[in-house]
CSV table of C-alpha atoms and ligand atoms in Angstrom, one decimal:
chain,number,residue,atom,x,y,z
A,1,UNK,CA,91.7,86.6,48.8
A,2,UNK,CA,90.4,88.0,52.1
A,3,UNK,CA,92.0,91.2,53.3
A,4,UNK,CA,93.4,91.2,56.7
A,5,UNK,CA,93.6,94.4,59.0
A,6,UNK,CA,95.1,95.2,62.4
A,7,UNK,CA,93.7,98.0,64.3
A,8,UNK,CA,95.4,99.5,67.3
A,9,UNK,CA,93.0,101.5,69.4
A,10,UNK,CA,90.2,99.0,68.6
A,11,UNK,CA,88.6,99.7,72.0
A,12,UNK,CA,88.2,103.4,71.2
A,13,UNK,CA,85.5,105.3,69.5
A,14,UNK,CA,87.2,105.2,65.9
A,15,UNK,CA,88.4,101.7,66.5
A,16,UNK,CA,84.9,100.3,66.9
A,17,UNK,CA,83.4,102.0,63.8
A,18,UNK,CA,86.5,101.1,61.8
A,19,UNK,CA,86.1,97.4,62.8
A,20,UNK,CA,82.5,97.5,61.6
A,21,UNK,CA,83.4,99.0,58.2
A,22,UNK,CA,86.3,96.6,57.6
A,23,UNK,CA,84.2,93.4,58.6
A,24,UNK,CA,81.4,94.8,56.3
A,25,UNK,CA,83.9,94.8,53.4
A,26,UNK,CA,85.0,91.2,54.1
A,27,UNK,CA,88.2,91.7,56.0
A,28,UNK,CA,89.4,89.6,58.7
A,29,UNK,CA,89.9,92.0,61.5
A,30,UNK,CA,92.6,91.8,64.4
A,31,UNK,CA,92.5,94.3,67.2
A,32,UNK,CA,95.2,95.2,69.6
A,33,UNK,CA,94.0,95.3,73.2
A,34,UNK,CA,96.3,96.2,76.2
A,35,UNK,CA,96.2,94.2,79.2
A,36,UNK,CA,94.2,95.6,82.2
A,37,UNK,CA,92.7,94.0,85.3
A,38,UNK,CA,89.2,94.4,83.9
A,39,UNK,CA,87.8,94.0,80.4
A,40,UNK,CA,87.6,97.3,78.5
A,41,UNK,CA,85.9,96.2,75.3
A,42,UNK,CA,82.5,97.6,75.6
A,43,UNK,CA,82.5,99.5,72.3
A,44,UNK,CA,83.2,96.4,70.4
A,45,UNK,CA,81.3,93.9,72.6
A,46,UNK,CA,78.7,93.4,69.8
A,47,UNK,CA,81.6,92.3,67.5
A,48,UNK,CA,83.2,89.9,69.9
A,49,UNK,CA,82.9,86.8,68.0
A,50,UNK,CA,83.9,88.4,64.6
A,51,UNK,CA,87.3,89.9,65.7
A,52,UNK,CA,90.7,88.4,66.8
A,53,UNK,CA,91.8,90.2,69.7
A,54,UNK,CA,95.7,90.4,70.3
A,55,UNK,CA,97.2,91.5,73.4
A,56,UNK,CA,100.0,94.2,72.7
A,57,UNK,CA,101.0,97.7,73.8
A,58,UNK,CA,102.3,100.6,71.9
A,59,UNK,CA,104.9,100.8,74.7
A,60,UNK,CA,106.3,97.4,74.0
A,61,UNK,CA,108.1,96.9,70.7
A,62,UNK,CA,108.1,93.1,71.0
A,63,UNK,CA,104.4,93.0,71.6
A,64,UNK,CA,103.9,94.9,68.2
A,65,UNK,CA,106.3,92.6,66.2
A,66,UNK,CA,104.5,89.5,67.6
A,67,UNK,CA,101.1,91.0,66.8
A,68,UNK,CA,102.1,91.6,63.2
A,69,UNK,CA,103.6,88.1,63.0
A,70,UNK,CA,100.4,86.6,64.3
A,71,UNK,CA,97.8,88.7,62.2
A,72,UNK,CA,100.0,89.0,59.1
A,73,UNK,CA,97.8,92.0,58.1
A,74,UNK,CA,97.7,93.8,54.7
A,75,UNK,CA,96.7,97.0,56.5
A,76,UNK,CA,97.6,98.5,59.8
A,77,UNK,CA,95.4,101.4,61.3
A,78,UNK,CA,97.3,102.9,64.1
A,79,UNK,CA,94.5,104.6,66.1
A,80,UNK,CA,95.8,104.0,69.6
A,81,UNK,CA,96.9,107.1,71.6
A,82,UNK,CA,96.5,109.0,74.8
A,83,UNK,CA,93.9,111.2,73.0
A,84,UNK,CA,92.5,113.6,75.7
A,85,UNK,CA,94.2,117.0,75.4
A,86,UNK,CA,94.2,118.0,79.1
A,87,UNK,CA,95.6,114.7,80.3
A,88,UNK,CA,98.5,115.6,78.0
A,89,UNK,CA,99.6,118.4,80.4
A,90,UNK,CA,99.3,116.1,83.5
A,91,UNK,CA,101.1,113.1,81.9
A,92,UNK,CA,103.2,114.8,79.1
A,93,UNK,CA,105.9,112.1,79.1
A,94,UNK,CA,103.5,109.2,79.0
A,95,UNK,CA,101.6,110.9,76.2
A,96,UNK,CA,104.8,111.3,74.3
A,97,UNK,CA,105.5,107.6,74.7
A,98,UNK,CA,102.2,106.4,73.4
A,99,UNK,CA,101.1,109.1,70.9
A,100,UNK,CA,104.6,110.0,69.5
A,101,UNK,CA,107.1,107.1,70.1
A,102,UNK,CA,104.4,104.5,69.7
A,103,UNK,CA,104.0,105.4,66.0
A,104,UNK,CA,107.8,104.7,65.4
A,105,UNK,CA,107.6,101.4,67.3
A,106,UNK,CA,104.7,100.4,65.0
A,107,UNK,CA,106.7,101.5,61.8
A,108,UNK,CA,109.8,99.7,63.0
A,109,UNK,CA,107.6,96.7,63.6
A,110,UNK,CA,106.3,96.8,60.1
A,111,UNK,CA,109.9,97.2,58.8
A,112,UNK,CA,110.8,94.1,60.7
A,113,UNK,CA,107.9,91.8,59.7
A,114,UNK,CA,106.7,93.0,56.2
A,115,UNK,CA,107.4,96.2,54.3
A,116,UNK,CA,104.5,95.7,52.1
A,117,UNK,CA,102.0,96.4,54.8
A,118,UNK,CA,99.9,99.6,54.3
A,119,UNK,CA,99.9,101.9,57.2
A,120,UNK,CA,97.5,104.6,58.5
A,121,UNK,CA,98.5,107.0,61.1
A,122,UNK,CA,95.6,108.8,63.0
A,123,UNK,CA,97.0,112.4,62.8
A,124,UNK,CA,95.1,115.4,64.3
A,125,UNK,CA,93.9,118.9,63.5
A,126,UNK,CA,95.4,119.7,67.0
A,127,UNK,CA,98.8,119.8,65.1
A,128,UNK,CA,97.5,123.2,63.6
A,129,UNK,CA,96.9,124.5,67.1
A,130,UNK,CA,97.2,128.3,66.6
A,131,UNK,CA,96.9,128.3,62.7
A,132,UNK,CA,98.5,130.8,60.4
A,133,UNK,CA,95.8,130.4,57.8
A,134,UNK,CA,92.0,129.7,57.4
A,135,UNK,CA,90.8,127.1,56.6
A,136,UNK,CA,93.7,124.6,57.3
A,137,UNK,CA,94.9,122.3,54.7
A,138,UNK,CA,97.7,119.7,54.1
A,139,UNK,CA,100.4,122.5,53.6
A,140,UNK,CA,99.4,124.6,56.5
A,141,UNK,CA,102.2,125.0,59.0
A,142,UNK,CA,101.8,123.3,62.4
A,143,UNK,CA,101.8,125.1,65.6
A,144,UNK,CA,100.6,122.8,68.3
A,145,UNK,CA,99.4,124.0,71.6
A,146,UNK,CA,99.6,121.0,73.9
A,147,UNK,CA,101.9,118.1,74.6
A,148,UNK,CA,99.2,116.1,72.8
A,149,UNK,CA,99.5,118.2,69.7
A,150,UNK,CA,103.3,118.2,69.8
A,151,UNK,CA,103.3,114.3,70.1
A,152,UNK,CA,100.9,114.1,67.0
A,153,UNK,CA,103.2,116.3,65.0
A,154,UNK,CA,106.1,113.8,65.8
A,155,UNK,CA,103.8,110.9,64.7
A,156,UNK,CA,102.9,112.7,61.5
A,157,UNK,CA,106.4,113.4,60.5
A,158,UNK,CA,107.7,110.1,61.4
A,159,UNK,CA,105.1,108.7,59.2
A,160,UNK,CA,106.1,110.8,56.3
A,161,UNK,CA,109.7,110.1,57.0
A,162,UNK,CA,109.4,106.3,56.9
A,163,UNK,CA,107.5,106.7,53.6
A,164,UNK,CA,110.3,108.7,52.2
A,165,UNK,CA,113.2,106.7,53.7
A,166,UNK,CA,111.8,103.2,53.3
A,167,UNK,CA,109.3,103.6,50.6
A,168,UNK,CA,106.5,102.3,53.0
A,169,UNK,CA,102.9,102.8,52.0
A,170,UNK,CA,102.3,105.1,55.0
A,171,UNK,CA,99.6,107.6,55.1
A,172,UNK,CA,98.7,110.3,57.7
A,173,UNK,CA,95.1,111.3,58.1
A,174,UNK,CA,94.8,114.8,59.6
A,175,UNK,CA,91.4,114.4,61.0
A,176,UNK,CA,89.4,117.2,62.6
A,177,UNK,CA,87.3,116.5,65.7
A,178,UNK,CA,84.8,113.8,65.2
A,179,UNK,CA,82.1,112.6,67.6
A,180,UNK,CA,79.4,110.1,67.9
A,181,UNK,CA,77.3,108.3,70.8
A,182,UNK,CA,80.6,106.2,71.2
A,183,UNK,CA,82.5,109.3,72.1
A,184,UNK,CA,84.4,109.3,75.5
A,185,UNK,CA,82.4,111.2,78.3
A,186,UNK,CA,85.4,113.6,79.0
A,187,UNK,CA,85.3,115.2,75.5
A,188,UNK,CA,83.2,118.4,75.3
A,189,UNK,CA,80.5,117.0,72.9
A,190,UNK,CA,79.7,114.0,74.9
A,191,UNK,CA,80.0,115.8,78.2
A,192,UNK,CA,77.3,118.2,76.9
A,193,UNK,CA,75.1,115.6,75.5
A,194,UNK,CA,75.3,113.3,78.4
A,195,UNK,CA,74.8,116.5,80.7
A,196,UNK,CA,71.7,117.3,78.8
A,197,UNK,CA,70.2,113.8,79.1
A,198,UNK,CA,70.8,113.8,82.8
A,199,UNK,CA,69.1,117.1,83.3
A,200,UNK,CA,66.3,116.0,81.1
A,201,UNK,CA,65.7,112.8,83.3
A,202,UNK,CA,66.0,114.7,86.5
A,203,UNK,CA,69.5,113.1,87.3
A,204,UNK,CA,71.2,116.4,87.4
A,205,UNK,CA,70.7,120.1,87.9
A,206,UNK,CA,73.6,121.7,86.1
A,207,UNK,CA,76.2,121.4,83.5
A,208,UNK,CA,79.7,123.0,84.2
A,209,UNK,CA,82.1,123.8,81.3
A,210,UNK,CA,85.3,125.6,80.4
A,211,UNK,CA,85.8,127.9,77.4
A,212,UNK,CA,82.5,127.9,75.4
A,213,UNK,CA,84.0,130.4,72.8
A,214,UNK,CA,86.4,127.9,71.4
A,215,UNK,CA,85.5,126.8,67.8
A,216,UNK,CA,85.9,123.4,66.3
A,217,UNK,CA,85.1,121.7,62.9
A,218,UNK,CA,83.0,118.8,64.3
A,219,UNK,CA,82.0,115.8,62.2
A,220,UNK,CA,80.5,112.3,62.6
A,221,UNK,CA,83.0,109.5,63.6
A,222,UNK,CA,81.3,106.8,61.5
A,223,UNK,CA,82.0,108.9,58.3
A,224,UNK,CA,85.5,109.5,59.1
A,225,UNK,CA,86.7,106.0,59.3
A,226,UNK,CA,85.6,105.6,55.7
A,227,UNK,CA,88.1,108.3,54.7
A,228,UNK,CA,90.7,106.3,56.7
A,229,UNK,CA,90.1,103.1,54.6
A,230,UNK,CA,90.0,105.0,51.3
A,231,UNK,CA,93.5,106.5,52.0
A,232,UNK,CA,94.9,102.9,52.1
A,233,UNK,CA,93.2,102.0,48.8
A,234,UNK,CA,94.9,104.6,46.6
A,235,UNK,CA,97.7,103.8,44.2
A,236,UNK,CA,100.1,106.1,46.2
A,237,UNK,CA,100.6,106.9,49.9
A,238,UNK,CA,99.7,110.5,50.9
A,239,UNK,CA,98.4,112.7,53.7
A,240,UNK,CA,94.8,114.1,53.9
A,241,UNK,CA,93.0,116.6,55.9
A,242,UNK,CA,89.4,115.4,56.7
A,243,UNK,CA,86.7,117.7,58.2
A,244,UNK,CA,83.4,119.1,57.3
A,245,UNK,CA,84.5,122.7,56.4
A,246,UNK,CA,82.1,124.2,59.0
A,247,UNK,CA,83.1,125.6,62.4
A,248,UNK,CA,80.8,126.0,65.4
A,249,UNK,CA,81.6,127.3,69.0
A,250,UNK,CA,81.2,125.2,72.1
A,251,UNK,CA,78.3,127.6,73.0
A,252,UNK,CA,76.5,126.7,69.7
A,253,UNK,CA,76.9,123.0,70.6
A,254,UNK,CA,75.3,123.7,74.1
A,255,UNK,CA,72.5,125.7,72.4
A,256,UNK,CA,71.7,122.9,70.0
A,257,UNK,CA,72.0,120.1,72.4
A,258,UNK,CA,69.7,121.7,75.0
A,259,UNK,CA,67.2,122.5,72.3
A,260,UNK,CA,67.2,118.9,71.1
A,261,UNK,CA,65.8,118.0,74.4
A,262,UNK,CA,63.4,121.0,74.6
A,263,UNK,CA,65.4,122.7,77.5
A,264,UNK,CA,66.7,126.2,77.8
A,265,UNK,CA,70.4,126.1,78.3
A,266,UNK,CA,70.4,129.4,80.2
A,267,UNK,CA,68.7,127.6,83.1
A,268,UNK,CA,71.5,124.9,83.5
A,269,UNK,CA,75.0,125.9,82.2
A,270,UNK,CA,77.7,127.4,84.3
A,271,UNK,CA,81.5,127.8,83.5
A,272,UNK,CA,84.4,127.2,85.8
A,273,UNK,CA,88.0,128.3,85.4
A,274,UNK,CA,89.2,124.8,86.3
A,275,UNK,CA,88.3,123.6,82.9
A,276,UNK,CA,90.4,126.2,81.1
A,277,UNK,CA,93.7,124.8,79.4
A,278,UNK,CA,97.2,126.2,79.8
A,279,UNK,CA,97.1,127.0,76.1
A,280,UNK,CA,94.0,126.8,74.1
A,281,UNK,CA,93.4,126.1,70.5
A,282,UNK,CA,90.8,128.8,69.7
A,283,UNK,CA,89.4,128.0,66.2
A,284,UNK,CA,90.0,125.2,63.7
A,285,UNK,CA,88.4,124.8,60.3
A,286,UNK,CA,89.2,122.2,57.6
A,287,UNK,CA,89.8,122.5,54.0
A,288,UNK,CA,89.2,118.8,52.8
A,289,UNK,CA,89.3,119.7,49.1
A,290,UNK,CA,92.1,117.0,48.5
A,291,UNK,CA,90.2,114.3,50.3
A,292,UNK,CA,87.0,115.4,48.4
A,293,UNK,CA,88.8,115.2,45.1
A,294,UNK,CA,91.2,112.3,45.5
A,295,UNK,CA,89.3,110.0,47.9
A,296,UNK,CA,85.8,110.9,46.8
A,297,UNK,CA,85.0,111.6,50.4
A,298,UNK,CA,82.4,114.1,51.7
A,299,UNK,CA,80.7,114.4,55.1
A,300,UNK,CA,76.9,113.7,55.0
A,301,UNK,CA,75.4,114.3,58.5
A,302,UNK,CA,75.0,118.0,59.6
A,303,UNK,CA,76.3,119.4,63.0
A,304,UNK,CA,72.8,119.7,64.3
A,305,UNK,CA,71.9,116.2,63.2
A,306,UNK,CA,75.0,114.8,64.9
A,307,UNK,CA,74.4,116.4,68.2
A,308,UNK,CA,70.7,115.6,68.1
A,309,UNK,CA,71.7,111.9,67.6
A,310,UNK,CA,73.9,112.0,70.5
A,311,UNK,CA,71.4,113.6,72.8
A,312,UNK,CA,68.8,111.0,71.7
A,313,UNK,CA,71.2,108.2,72.4
A,314,UNK,CA,72.1,109.5,76.0
A,315,UNK,CA,68.4,110.0,76.8
A,316,UNK,CA,67.6,106.6,75.7
A,317,UNK,CA,70.5,104.8,77.4
A,318,UNK,CA,70.1,106.6,80.7
A,319,UNK,CA,66.3,106.3,80.6
A,320,UNK,CA,66.7,102.5,80.3
A,321,UNK,CA,69.7,102.4,82.8
A,322,UNK,CA,72.0,100.9,80.2
A,323,UNK,CA,75.9,101.2,80.5
A,324,UNK,CA,77.7,103.9,78.7
A,325,UNK,CA,78.6,101.8,75.6
A,326,UNK,CA,75.7,99.4,75.8
A,327,UNK,CA,76.2,96.7,73.1
A,328,UNK,CA,72.4,96.6,72.6
A,329,UNK,CA,72.3,100.4,72.1
A,330,UNK,CA,75.7,100.7,70.2
A,331,UNK,CA,74.7,98.1,67.6
A,332,UNK,CA,72.1,100.6,66.3
A,333,UNK,CA,74.0,103.8,66.9
B,401,LIG,P1,90.0,107.0,72.0
B,401,LIG,O1,88.5,106.8,72.0
B,401,LIG,O2,90.6,107.8,73.1
B,401,LIG,O3,90.7,105.7,71.9
B,401,LIG,C1,92.0,105.5,72.1
B,401,LIG,C2,92.5,104.1,72.0
B,401,LIG,O4,93.9,104.0,72.1
B,401,LIG,C3,91.9,103.1,72.9
B,401,LIG,O5,91.4,102.0,72.3
B,401,LIG,C4,92.9,102.9,74.0
B,401,LIG,O6,92.8,101.7,74.7
B,401,LIG,C5,94.1,102.8,73.0
B,401,LIG,N1,95.4,102.9,73.6
B,401,LIG,C6,95.9,104.0,74.4
B,401,LIG,N2,97.1,103.8,74.8
B,401,LIG,C7,97.4,102.5,74.3
B,401,LIG,C8,98.6,101.8,74.4
B,401,LIG,N3,99.7,102.2,75.1
B,401,LIG,N4,98.7,100.6,73.7
B,401,LIG,C9,97.7,100.2,73.1
B,401,LIG,N5,96.5,100.8,72.9
B,401,LIG,C10,96.5,102.1,73.6
B,401,LIG,O7,90.4,107.7,70.7
B,401,LIG,P2,89.5,108.0,69.3
B,401,LIG,O8,88.7,109.2,69.4
B,401,LIG,O9,88.9,106.8,68.9
B,401,LIG,O10,90.7,108.5,68.3
B,401,LIG,C11,91.4,107.4,67.6
B,401,LIG,C12,92.8,108.2,67.2
B,401,LIG,O11,92.5,109.3,66.3
B,401,LIG,C13,93.6,108.6,68.4
B,401,LIG,O12,95.0,108.4,68.0
B,401,LIG,C14,93.3,110.1,68.5
B,401,LIG,O13,94.4,110.8,69.1
B,401,LIG,C15,93.2,110.4,66.9
B,401,LIG,N6,92.1,111.5,66.7
B,401,LIG,C16,91.0,111.6,67.2
B,401,LIG,C17,90.2,112.6,66.8
B,401,LIG,C18,88.8,112.7,67.3
B,401,LIG,O14,88.1,113.7,67.2
B,401,LIG,N7,88.1,111.7,67.9
B,401,LIG,C19,90.6,113.5,65.9
B,401,LIG,C20,91.9,113.4,65.3
B,401,LIG,C21,92.7,112.4,65.6
B,401,LIG,P3,92.1,101.6,76.1
B,401,LIG,O15,90.8,101.3,75.8
B,401,LIG,O16,92.7,100.4,76.7
B,401,LIG,O17,92.2,102.8,76.7
B,402,LIG,O1,87.6,120.0,73.6
B,402,LIG,C1,86.5,123.2,75.0
B,402,LIG,C2,87.9,122.9,75.1
B,402,LIG,O2,88.1,118.0,74.7
B,402,LIG,C3,87.0,120.9,72.6
B,402,LIG,C4,90.4,115.0,70.7
B,402,LIG,O3,89.7,114.0,70.1
B,402,LIG,O4,89.8,116.5,68.9
B,402,LIG,C5,89.8,116.2,70.4
B,402,LIG,O5,90.6,117.3,71.0
B,402,LIG,C6,86.9,122.3,73.0
B,402,LIG,C7,88.3,122.8,73.6
B,402,LIG,O6,88.3,118.2,72.2
B,402,LIG,C8,85.0,121.9,78.1
B,402,LIG,O7,88.6,124.0,75.7
B,402,LIG,C9,85.0,123.8,76.9
B,402,LIG,O8,88.7,124.1,73.1
B,402,LIG,O9,86.2,117.9,73.3
B,402,LIG,P1,87.5,118.4,73.5
B,402,LIG,P2,89.8,118.6,71.7
B,402,LIG,O10,90.6,119.2,72.7
B,402,LIG,O11,89.4,119.5,70.5
B,402,LIG,C10,91.1,116.7,68.3
B,402,LIG,C11,91.0,116.7,66.9
B,402,LIG,C12,91.9,115.4,68.9
B,402,LIG,O12,92.9,115.0,68.1
B,402,LIG,C13,91.8,115.0,70.3
B,402,LIG,O13,92.3,113.6,70.5
B,402,LIG,O14,86.0,122.4,74.0
B,402,LIG,N1,85.8,122.9,76.4
B,402,LIG,N2,84.5,123.3,78.1
B,402,LIG,C14,85.8,121.9,76.9
B,402,LIG,N3,86.5,120.6,76.7
B,402,LIG,C15,86.3,119.6,77.5
B,402,LIG,N4,86.8,118.5,77.2
B,402,LIG,N5,85.5,119.8,78.8
B,402,LIG,C16,85.0,120.9,79.0
B,402,LIG,O15,84.2,121.0,80.1
């Protein structure tokens, strides 16, 4: 029998890669999209005729129940969230509604429609925030440093709680930063690779950043959706840390990105306090031993290869005048 999967956050970076993975494995894929006055499906435009789009919103309980009744999925991947950390200080309540309470709404919808549905929750390394141990693993205490991180801690614990309370097959993937040519332009990796491409093509003269000393464990998004899927194929539901086990600073990312375009970053990069955050996450590093052992998951692409891929994509896209998530360019990215 063909598996059916419902993805919330289909139109985001991870949703587009996950849809490709599931279609490739023979699933019938349903994607939740929220209503807006203009179509916002660029990242999945190349999959348009293979996915069933369902209008629903994490803010609206009834719409989630209807989406489940219509799709009758075996698996639900809850990727939808307000995912940009700085916005979570500007819109802390809305971030909590989407990113925290939205998880409960989806779990309640599953309870109402079909308790056999397997559930994946997109948790985040931002939950560790100011970590008490290095590297971070599943048992490392949480110390979130933003309203986004706090909301993700809620989403994580409510997932664990519904597993323990109602015996749902509910998994939480604690994913560290993952990037790609499909990353939103406000996140630092893409801001840098697009900035490099603009400078290379003579469209811009400088790149202005915030805290370049921050360190993250950055991996490739396409590889991370494989870990999500594997979590839902296990005999028992569980929580897993997913990352590369290698940390780099934003300054490293800058150096590698500029050198991939044969440019000297010192000629172009400035810093500005307006990009600093009220509370920073200084350093994160994943211990993915559990995912390595139990899921057989390991990252393949190196940090330098990832950044070079993103720089190449942005130079190609901007050089051809293609839109940000051009379906032509994305089909091969
Ligand atoms: P993203 O590109 O920002 O995508 C977020 C998605 O959520 C978009 O499809 C967005 O729809 C949707 N969404 C937001 N609010 C919604 C609502 N109220 N109802 C329905 N849909 C809504 O995020 P991503 O990078 O793919 O990340 C996917 C998930 O993993 C997120 O939950 C994120 O917090 C989490 N995460 C990401 C990373 C990372 O490094 N990328 C690491 C750990 C965890 P629109 O297109 O309509 O805005
Ligand atoms: O920042 C520093 C910034 O916005 C990374 C989300 O996907 O990953 C992401 O959250 C670092 C921070 O990602 C700029 O201060 C310096 O220390 O790319 P980012 P994030 O905040 O780590 C986690 C795992 C998620 O779950 C989130 O959803 O880079 N930084 N200068 C800057 N950051 C930005 N955005 N812009 C700058 O100019």
